[in-house]
CSV table of C-alpha atoms in Angstrom, one decimal:
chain,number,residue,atom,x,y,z
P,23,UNK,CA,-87.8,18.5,23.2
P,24,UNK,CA,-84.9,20.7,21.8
P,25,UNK,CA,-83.3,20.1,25.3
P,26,UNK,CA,-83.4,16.0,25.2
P,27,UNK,CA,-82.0,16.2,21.8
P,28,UNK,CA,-79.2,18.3,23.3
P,29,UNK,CA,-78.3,15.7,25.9
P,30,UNK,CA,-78.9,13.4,23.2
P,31,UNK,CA,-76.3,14.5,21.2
P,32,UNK,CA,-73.9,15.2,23.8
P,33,UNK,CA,-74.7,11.5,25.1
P,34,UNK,CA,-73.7,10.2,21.7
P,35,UNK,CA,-70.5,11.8,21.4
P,36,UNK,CA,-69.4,11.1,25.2
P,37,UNK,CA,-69.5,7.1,23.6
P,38,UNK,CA,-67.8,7.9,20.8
P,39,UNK,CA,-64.9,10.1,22.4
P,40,UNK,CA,-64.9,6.9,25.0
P,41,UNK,CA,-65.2,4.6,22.4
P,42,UNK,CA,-62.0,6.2,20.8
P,43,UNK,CA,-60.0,6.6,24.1
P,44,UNK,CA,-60.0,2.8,24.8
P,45,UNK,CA,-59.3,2.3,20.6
P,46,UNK,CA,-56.3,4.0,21.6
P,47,UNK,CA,-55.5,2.1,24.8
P,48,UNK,CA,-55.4,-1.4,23.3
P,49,UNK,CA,-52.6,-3.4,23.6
P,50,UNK,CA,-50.7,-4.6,21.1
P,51,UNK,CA,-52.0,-7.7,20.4
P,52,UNK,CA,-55.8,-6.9,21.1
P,53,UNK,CA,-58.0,-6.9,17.1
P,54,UNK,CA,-61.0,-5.4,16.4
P,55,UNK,CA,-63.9,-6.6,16.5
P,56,UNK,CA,-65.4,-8.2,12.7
P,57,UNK,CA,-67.1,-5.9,10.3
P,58,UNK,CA,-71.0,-6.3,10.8
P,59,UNK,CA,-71.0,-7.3,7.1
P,60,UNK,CA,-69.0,-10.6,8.3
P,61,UNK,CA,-65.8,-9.7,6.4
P,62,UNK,CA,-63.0,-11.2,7.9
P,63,UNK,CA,-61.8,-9.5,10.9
P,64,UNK,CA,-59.1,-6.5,10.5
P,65,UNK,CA,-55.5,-6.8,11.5
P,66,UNK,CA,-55.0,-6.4,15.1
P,67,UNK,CA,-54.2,-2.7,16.1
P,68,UNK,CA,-51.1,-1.7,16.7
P,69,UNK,CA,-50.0,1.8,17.6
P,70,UNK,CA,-45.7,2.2,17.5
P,71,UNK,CA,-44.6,4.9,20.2
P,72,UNK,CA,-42.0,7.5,18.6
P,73,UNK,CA,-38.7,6.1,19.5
P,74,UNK,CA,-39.9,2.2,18.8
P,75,UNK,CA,-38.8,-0.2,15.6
P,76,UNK,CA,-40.5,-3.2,15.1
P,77,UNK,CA,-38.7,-5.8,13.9
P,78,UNK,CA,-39.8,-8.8,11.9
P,79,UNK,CA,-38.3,-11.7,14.5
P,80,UNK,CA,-38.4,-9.7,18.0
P,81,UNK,CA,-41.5,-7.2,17.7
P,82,UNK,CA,-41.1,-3.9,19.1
P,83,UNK,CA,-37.2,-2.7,20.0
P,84,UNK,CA,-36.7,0.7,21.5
P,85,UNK,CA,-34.3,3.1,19.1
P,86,UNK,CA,-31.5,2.9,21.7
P,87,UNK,CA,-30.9,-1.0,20.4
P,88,UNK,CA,-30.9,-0.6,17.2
P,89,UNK,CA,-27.9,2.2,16.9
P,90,UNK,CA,-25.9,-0.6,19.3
P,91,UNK,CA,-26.2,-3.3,17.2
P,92,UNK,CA,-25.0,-1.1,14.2
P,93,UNK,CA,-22.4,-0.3,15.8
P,94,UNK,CA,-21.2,-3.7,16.6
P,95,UNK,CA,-21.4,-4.4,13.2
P,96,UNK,CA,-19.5,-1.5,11.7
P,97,UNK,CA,-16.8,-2.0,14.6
P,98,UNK,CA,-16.0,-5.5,13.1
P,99,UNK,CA,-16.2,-4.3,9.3
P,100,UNK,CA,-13.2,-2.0,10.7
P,101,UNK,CA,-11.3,-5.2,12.6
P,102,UNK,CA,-11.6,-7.5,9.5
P,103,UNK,CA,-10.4,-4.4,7.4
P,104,UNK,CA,-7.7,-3.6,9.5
P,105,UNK,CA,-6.6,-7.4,9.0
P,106,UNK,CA,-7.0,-7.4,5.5
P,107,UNK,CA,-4.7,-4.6,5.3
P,108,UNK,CA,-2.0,-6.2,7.1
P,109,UNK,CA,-2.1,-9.3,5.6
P,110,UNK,CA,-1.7,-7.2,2.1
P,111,UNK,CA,1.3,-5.4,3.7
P,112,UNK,CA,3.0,-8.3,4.8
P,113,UNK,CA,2.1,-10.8,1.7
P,114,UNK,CA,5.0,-9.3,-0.4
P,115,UNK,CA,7.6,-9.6,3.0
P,116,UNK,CA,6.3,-13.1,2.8
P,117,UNK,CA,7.0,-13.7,-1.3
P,118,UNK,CA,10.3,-12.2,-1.2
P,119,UNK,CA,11.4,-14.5,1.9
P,120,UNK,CA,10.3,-17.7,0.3
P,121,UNK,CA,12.4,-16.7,-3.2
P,122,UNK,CA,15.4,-15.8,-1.2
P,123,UNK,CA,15.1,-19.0,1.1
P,124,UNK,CA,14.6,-20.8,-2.6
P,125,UNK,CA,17.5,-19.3,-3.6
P,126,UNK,CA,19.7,-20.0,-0.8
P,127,UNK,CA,19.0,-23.7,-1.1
P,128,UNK,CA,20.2,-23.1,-4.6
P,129,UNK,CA,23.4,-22.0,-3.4
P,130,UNK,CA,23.8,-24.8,-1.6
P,131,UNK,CA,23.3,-27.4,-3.9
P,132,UNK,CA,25.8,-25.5,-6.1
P,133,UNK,CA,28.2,-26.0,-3.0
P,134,UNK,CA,27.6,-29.5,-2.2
P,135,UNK,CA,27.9,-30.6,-6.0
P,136,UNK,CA,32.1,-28.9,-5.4
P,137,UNK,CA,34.5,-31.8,-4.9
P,138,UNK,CA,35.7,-32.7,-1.5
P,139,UNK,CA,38.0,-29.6,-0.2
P,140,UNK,CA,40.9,-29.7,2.4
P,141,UNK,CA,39.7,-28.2,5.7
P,142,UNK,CA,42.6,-25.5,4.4
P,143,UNK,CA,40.5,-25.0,1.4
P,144,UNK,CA,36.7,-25.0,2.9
P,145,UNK,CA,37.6,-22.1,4.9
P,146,UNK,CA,38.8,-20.3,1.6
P,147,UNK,CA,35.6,-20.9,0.4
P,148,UNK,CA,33.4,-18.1,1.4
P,149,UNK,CA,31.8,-15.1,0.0
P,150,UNK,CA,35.2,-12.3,-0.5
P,151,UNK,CA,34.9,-9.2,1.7
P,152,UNK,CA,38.4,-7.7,0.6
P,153,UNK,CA,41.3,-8.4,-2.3
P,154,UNK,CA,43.0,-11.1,0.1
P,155,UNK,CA,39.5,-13.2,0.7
P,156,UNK,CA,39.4,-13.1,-3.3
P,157,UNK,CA,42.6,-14.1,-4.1
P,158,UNK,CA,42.6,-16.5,-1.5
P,159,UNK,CA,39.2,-18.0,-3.1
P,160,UNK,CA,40.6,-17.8,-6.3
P,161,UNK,CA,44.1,-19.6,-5.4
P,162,UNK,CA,41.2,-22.8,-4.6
P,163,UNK,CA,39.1,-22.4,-7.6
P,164,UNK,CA,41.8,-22.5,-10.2
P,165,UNK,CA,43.4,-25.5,-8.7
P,166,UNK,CA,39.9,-27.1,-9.4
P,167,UNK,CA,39.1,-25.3,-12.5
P,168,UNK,CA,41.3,-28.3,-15.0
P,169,UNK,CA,39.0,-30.6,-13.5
P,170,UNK,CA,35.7,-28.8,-13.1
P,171,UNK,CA,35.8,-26.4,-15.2
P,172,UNK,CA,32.4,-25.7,-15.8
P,173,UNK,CA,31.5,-26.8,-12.3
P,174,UNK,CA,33.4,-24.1,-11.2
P,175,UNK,CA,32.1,-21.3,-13.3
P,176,UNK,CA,28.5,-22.5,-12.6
P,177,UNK,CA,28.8,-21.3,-9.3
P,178,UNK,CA,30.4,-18.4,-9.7
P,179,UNK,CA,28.0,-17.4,-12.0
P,180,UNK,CA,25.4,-18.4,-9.6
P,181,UNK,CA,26.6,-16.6,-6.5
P,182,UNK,CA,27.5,-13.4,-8.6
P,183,UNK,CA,23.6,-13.7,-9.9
P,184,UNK,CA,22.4,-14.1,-6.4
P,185,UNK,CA,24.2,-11.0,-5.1
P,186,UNK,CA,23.0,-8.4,-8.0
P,187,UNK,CA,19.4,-9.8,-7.6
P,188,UNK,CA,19.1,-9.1,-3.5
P,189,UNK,CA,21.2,-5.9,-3.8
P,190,UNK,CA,24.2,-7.2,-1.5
P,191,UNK,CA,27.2,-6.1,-1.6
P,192,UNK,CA,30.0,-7.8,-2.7
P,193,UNK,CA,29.8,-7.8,-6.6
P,194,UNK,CA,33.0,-6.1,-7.3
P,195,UNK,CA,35.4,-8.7,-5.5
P,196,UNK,CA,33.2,-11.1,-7.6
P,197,UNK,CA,34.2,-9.2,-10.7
P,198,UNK,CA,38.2,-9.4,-9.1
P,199,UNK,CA,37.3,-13.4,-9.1
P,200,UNK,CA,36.7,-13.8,-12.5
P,201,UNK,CA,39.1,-12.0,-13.9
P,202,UNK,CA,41.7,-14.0,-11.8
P,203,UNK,CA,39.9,-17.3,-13.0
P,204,UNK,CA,39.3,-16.5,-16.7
P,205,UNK,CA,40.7,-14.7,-19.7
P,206,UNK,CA,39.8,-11.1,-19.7
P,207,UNK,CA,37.3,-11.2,-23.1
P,208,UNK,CA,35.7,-14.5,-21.2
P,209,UNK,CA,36.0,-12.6,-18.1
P,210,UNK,CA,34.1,-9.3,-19.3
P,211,UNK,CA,30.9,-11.5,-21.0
P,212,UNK,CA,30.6,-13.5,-17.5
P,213,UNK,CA,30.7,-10.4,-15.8
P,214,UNK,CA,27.7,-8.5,-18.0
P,215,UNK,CA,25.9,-11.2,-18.4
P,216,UNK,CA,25.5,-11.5,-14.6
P,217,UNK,CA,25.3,-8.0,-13.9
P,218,UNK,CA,22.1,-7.5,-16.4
P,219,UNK,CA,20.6,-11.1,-15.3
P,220,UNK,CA,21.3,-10.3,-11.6
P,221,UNK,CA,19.4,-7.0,-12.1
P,222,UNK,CA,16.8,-8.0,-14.6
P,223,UNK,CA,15.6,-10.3,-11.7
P,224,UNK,CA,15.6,-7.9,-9.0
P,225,UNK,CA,13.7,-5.5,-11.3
P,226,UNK,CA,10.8,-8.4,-11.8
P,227,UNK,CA,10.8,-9.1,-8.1
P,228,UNK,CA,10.7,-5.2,-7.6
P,229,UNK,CA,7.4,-5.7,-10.3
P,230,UNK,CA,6.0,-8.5,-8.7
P,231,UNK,CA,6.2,-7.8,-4.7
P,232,UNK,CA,8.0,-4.0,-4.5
P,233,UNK,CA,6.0,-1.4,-6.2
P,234,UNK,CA,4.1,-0.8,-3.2
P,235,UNK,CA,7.0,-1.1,-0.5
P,236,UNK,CA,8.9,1.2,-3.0
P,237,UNK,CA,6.3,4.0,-3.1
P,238,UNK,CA,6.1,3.8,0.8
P,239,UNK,CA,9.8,4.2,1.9
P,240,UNK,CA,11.5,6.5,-0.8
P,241,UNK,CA,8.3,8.4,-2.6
P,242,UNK,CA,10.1,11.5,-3.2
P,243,UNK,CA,13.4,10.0,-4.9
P,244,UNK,CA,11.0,8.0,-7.1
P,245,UNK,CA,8.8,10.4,-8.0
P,246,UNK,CA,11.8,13.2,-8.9
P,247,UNK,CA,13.6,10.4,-11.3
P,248,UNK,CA,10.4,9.6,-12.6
P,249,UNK,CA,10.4,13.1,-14.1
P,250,UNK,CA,14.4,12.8,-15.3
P,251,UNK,CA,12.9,9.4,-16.8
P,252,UNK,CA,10.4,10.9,-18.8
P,253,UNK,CA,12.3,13.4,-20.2
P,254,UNK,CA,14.8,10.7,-22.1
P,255,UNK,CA,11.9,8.2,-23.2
P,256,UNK,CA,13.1,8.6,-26.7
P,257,UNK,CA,16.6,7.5,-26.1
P,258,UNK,CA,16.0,5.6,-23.1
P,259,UNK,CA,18.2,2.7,-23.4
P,260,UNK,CA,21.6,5.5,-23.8
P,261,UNK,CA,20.3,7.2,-20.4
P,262,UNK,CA,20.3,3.3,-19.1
P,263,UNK,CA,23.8,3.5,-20.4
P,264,UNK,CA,24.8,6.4,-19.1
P,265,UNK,CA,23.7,5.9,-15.7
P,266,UNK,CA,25.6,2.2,-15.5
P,267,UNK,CA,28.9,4.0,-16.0
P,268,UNK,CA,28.3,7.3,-13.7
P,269,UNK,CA,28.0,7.2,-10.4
P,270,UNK,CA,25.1,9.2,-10.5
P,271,UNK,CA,22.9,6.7,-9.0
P,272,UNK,CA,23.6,3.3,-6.9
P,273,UNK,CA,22.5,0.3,-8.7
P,274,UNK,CA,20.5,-1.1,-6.4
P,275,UNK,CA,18.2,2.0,-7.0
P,276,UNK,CA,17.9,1.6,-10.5
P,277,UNK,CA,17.1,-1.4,-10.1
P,278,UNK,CA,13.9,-2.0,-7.4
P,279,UNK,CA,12.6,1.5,-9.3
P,280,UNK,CA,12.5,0.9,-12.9
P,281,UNK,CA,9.6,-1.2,-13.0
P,282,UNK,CA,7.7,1.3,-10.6
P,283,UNK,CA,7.8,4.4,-13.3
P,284,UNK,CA,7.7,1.6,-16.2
P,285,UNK,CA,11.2,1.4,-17.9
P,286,UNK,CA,10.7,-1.2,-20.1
P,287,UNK,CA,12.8,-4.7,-19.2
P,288,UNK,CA,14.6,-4.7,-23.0
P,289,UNK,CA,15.9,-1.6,-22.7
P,290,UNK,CA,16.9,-2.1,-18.8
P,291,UNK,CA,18.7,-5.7,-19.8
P,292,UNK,CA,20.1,-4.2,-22.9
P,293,UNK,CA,21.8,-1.1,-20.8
P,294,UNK,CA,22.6,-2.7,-18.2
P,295,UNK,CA,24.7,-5.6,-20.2
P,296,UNK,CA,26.8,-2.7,-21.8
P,297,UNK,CA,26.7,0.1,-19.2
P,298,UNK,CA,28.4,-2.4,-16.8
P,299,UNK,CA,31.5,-3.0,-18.6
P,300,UNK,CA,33.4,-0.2,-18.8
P,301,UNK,CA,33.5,0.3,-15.1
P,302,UNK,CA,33.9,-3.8,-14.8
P,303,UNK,CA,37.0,-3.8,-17.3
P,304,UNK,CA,39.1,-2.5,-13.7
P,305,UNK,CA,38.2,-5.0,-11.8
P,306,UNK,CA,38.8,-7.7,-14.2
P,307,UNK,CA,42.1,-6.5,-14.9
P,308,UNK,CA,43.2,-6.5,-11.3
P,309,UNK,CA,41.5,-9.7,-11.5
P,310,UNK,CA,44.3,-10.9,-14.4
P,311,UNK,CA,47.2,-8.7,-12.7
P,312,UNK,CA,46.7,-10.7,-9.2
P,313,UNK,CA,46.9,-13.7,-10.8
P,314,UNK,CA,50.0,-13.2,-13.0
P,315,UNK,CA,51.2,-11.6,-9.5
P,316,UNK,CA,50.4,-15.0,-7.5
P,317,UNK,CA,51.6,-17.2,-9.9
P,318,UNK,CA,54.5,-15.4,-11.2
P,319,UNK,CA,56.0,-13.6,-8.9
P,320,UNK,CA,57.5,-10.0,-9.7
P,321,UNK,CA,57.6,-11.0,-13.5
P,322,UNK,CA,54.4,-8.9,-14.6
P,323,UNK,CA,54.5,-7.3,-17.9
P,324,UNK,CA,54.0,-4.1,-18.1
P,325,UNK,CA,51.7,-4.4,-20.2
P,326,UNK,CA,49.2,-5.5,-17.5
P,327,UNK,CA,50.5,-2.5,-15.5
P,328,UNK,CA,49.9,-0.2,-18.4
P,329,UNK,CA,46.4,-1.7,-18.9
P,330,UNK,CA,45.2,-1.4,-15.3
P,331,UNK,CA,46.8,2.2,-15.6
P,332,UNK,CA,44.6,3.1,-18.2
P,333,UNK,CA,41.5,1.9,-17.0
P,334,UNK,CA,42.0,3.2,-13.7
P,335,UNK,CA,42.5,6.5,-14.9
P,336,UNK,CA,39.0,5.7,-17.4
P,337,UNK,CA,36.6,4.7,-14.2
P,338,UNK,CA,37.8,8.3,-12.5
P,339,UNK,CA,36.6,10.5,-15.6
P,340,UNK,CA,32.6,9.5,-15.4
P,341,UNK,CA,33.3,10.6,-11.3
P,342,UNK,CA,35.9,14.1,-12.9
P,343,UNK,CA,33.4,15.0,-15.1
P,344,UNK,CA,30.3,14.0,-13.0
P,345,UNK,CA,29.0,18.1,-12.8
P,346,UNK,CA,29.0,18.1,-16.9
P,347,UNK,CA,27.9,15.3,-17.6
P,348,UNK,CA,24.8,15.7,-15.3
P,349,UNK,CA,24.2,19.0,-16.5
P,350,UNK,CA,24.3,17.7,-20.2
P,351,UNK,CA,21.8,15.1,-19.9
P,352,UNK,CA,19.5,17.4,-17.3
């Protein structure tokens, strides 16, 4: 007896080692079979081989897939990225075009609102390089200026506006202009008030469009007057001053940076309008000498002669005393 219920036993657990074998062989869409209570039948069996993710819409993937498709995707996260950054880098190129295109067409309706010029006379008309392309410009405009007077200042206002706000060069024989045109107190307001327009609009254009183009080409100069800034925040708008008439810095540079370390616009405008005029007061003299000189031959005072004397010798002290000075305000 003790011998049947040994092979019995044995019998019973050969089934159920069988019975478990082919539990574990089923395929993936095989079920069990129902309860013998008649519940409803369990979910099907399904047994996930290391290295297999199911997914919802395709069933069983292997790992390798998976990884792939990940990759796909973070490849063209990186490619829209990449595009977004350029199209940031070149939105500002893109602003700063359209204004200067804007303000080219601006120039030109200035031009075609002049009064019809001799083909002499149109070729005098263009933007002076040198003293004889401004006193040939000038010889043009005052023949106009009885008769369109304010015409005639308009756009020299304009063009000398246009020039301080892109930063090209040219300004000074601008400043020669005026002074030839107009009476030397007239002459010296015209020429502030364009300087500190002029560079009030390049500063907002620097704040609008080239902080970020400003930090990426000339860091280090930024960053190094940045610290000279801070040091004269209480008296900022005499340092404003003081860098107008020295030639400590191009203007150009004061301009595109001042918004970047946050010099206030008042201040900047302010400076500007009185820092520019004793170094302008020269070139509006020569301005009133040349045209004395055109129209009057060799009878110049001397007191024109002794005034551009004196300012000449004026504009070289800032550039004589250029170590002191520096040194005072360091």
């Amino acid at each position: 007896q003790s011998v049947m219920a040994a092979k019995r036993s044995e019998n019973s657990s050969d089934r159920t080692f069988a019975a478990g074998s082919m539990e574990n062989h089923l395929s993936e869409n095989s079920v069990r079979p129902p309860s013998p209570l008649g519940a409803t039948p369990r979910p099907p069996l399904t047994r996930e081989r290391p290295g297999m993710v199911r997914s919802p819409a395709q069933g069983l993937q292997t790992a390798t897939e998976q990884p792939a498709e990940n990759h796909d995707k973070a490849s063209h996260v990186i490619n829209k990225s990449e595009v977004a950054g350029h199209e940031e880098s070149s939105k500002p190129f893109t602003i700063l075009a359209l204004i200067f295109l804007t303000s080219l067409v601006v120039l030109g309706l200035v031009y075609w609102n002049f009064p019809d010029l001799t083909e002499e006379e149109r070729a005098a008309v263009k933007l002076p390089r040198d003293i004889e392309d401004a006193k040939a410009l000038g010889r043009v405009l005052s023949a106009y200026k009885e008769a369109y007077y304010y015409e005639v200042m308009a756009g020299v206002i304009v063009t000398y506006i246009f020039l301080q706000t892109f930063a090209i060069p040219g300004s000074i024989f601008l400043s020669i202009l005026i002074g030839y045109l107009f009476p030397f107190p007239l002459a010296l307001f015209i020429v502030c008030l364009c300087s500190a327009t002029g560079a009030s609009f390049c500063y907002l254009l620097s704040y609008l469009v080239g902080r970020r183009l400003v930090l990426r080409y000339i860091p280090d100069r930024v960053k190094q007057w940045s610290a000279t800034v801070n040091r004269h925040r209480d008296n900022l708008l005499w340092y404003i001053i003081f860098l107008r008439i020295t030639p400590f810095l191009p203007n150009w540079f004061i301009n595109i940076t001042s918004p970047v370390i946050d010099v206030p616009l008042y201040p900047f405008y302010l400076g500007t309008f009185l820092g520019v005029a004793p170094p302008s007061c020269i070139a509006i003299q020569t301005g009133t000498t040349l045209y004395q000189l055109t129209h009057y031959g060799a009878a110049v005072s001397w007191k024109s002669m002794s005034f551009l004397a004196v300012f000449a010798v004026l504009s070289l002290l800032p550039t004589l005393f250029k170590g002191k000075l520096k040194e005072k305000f360091d």
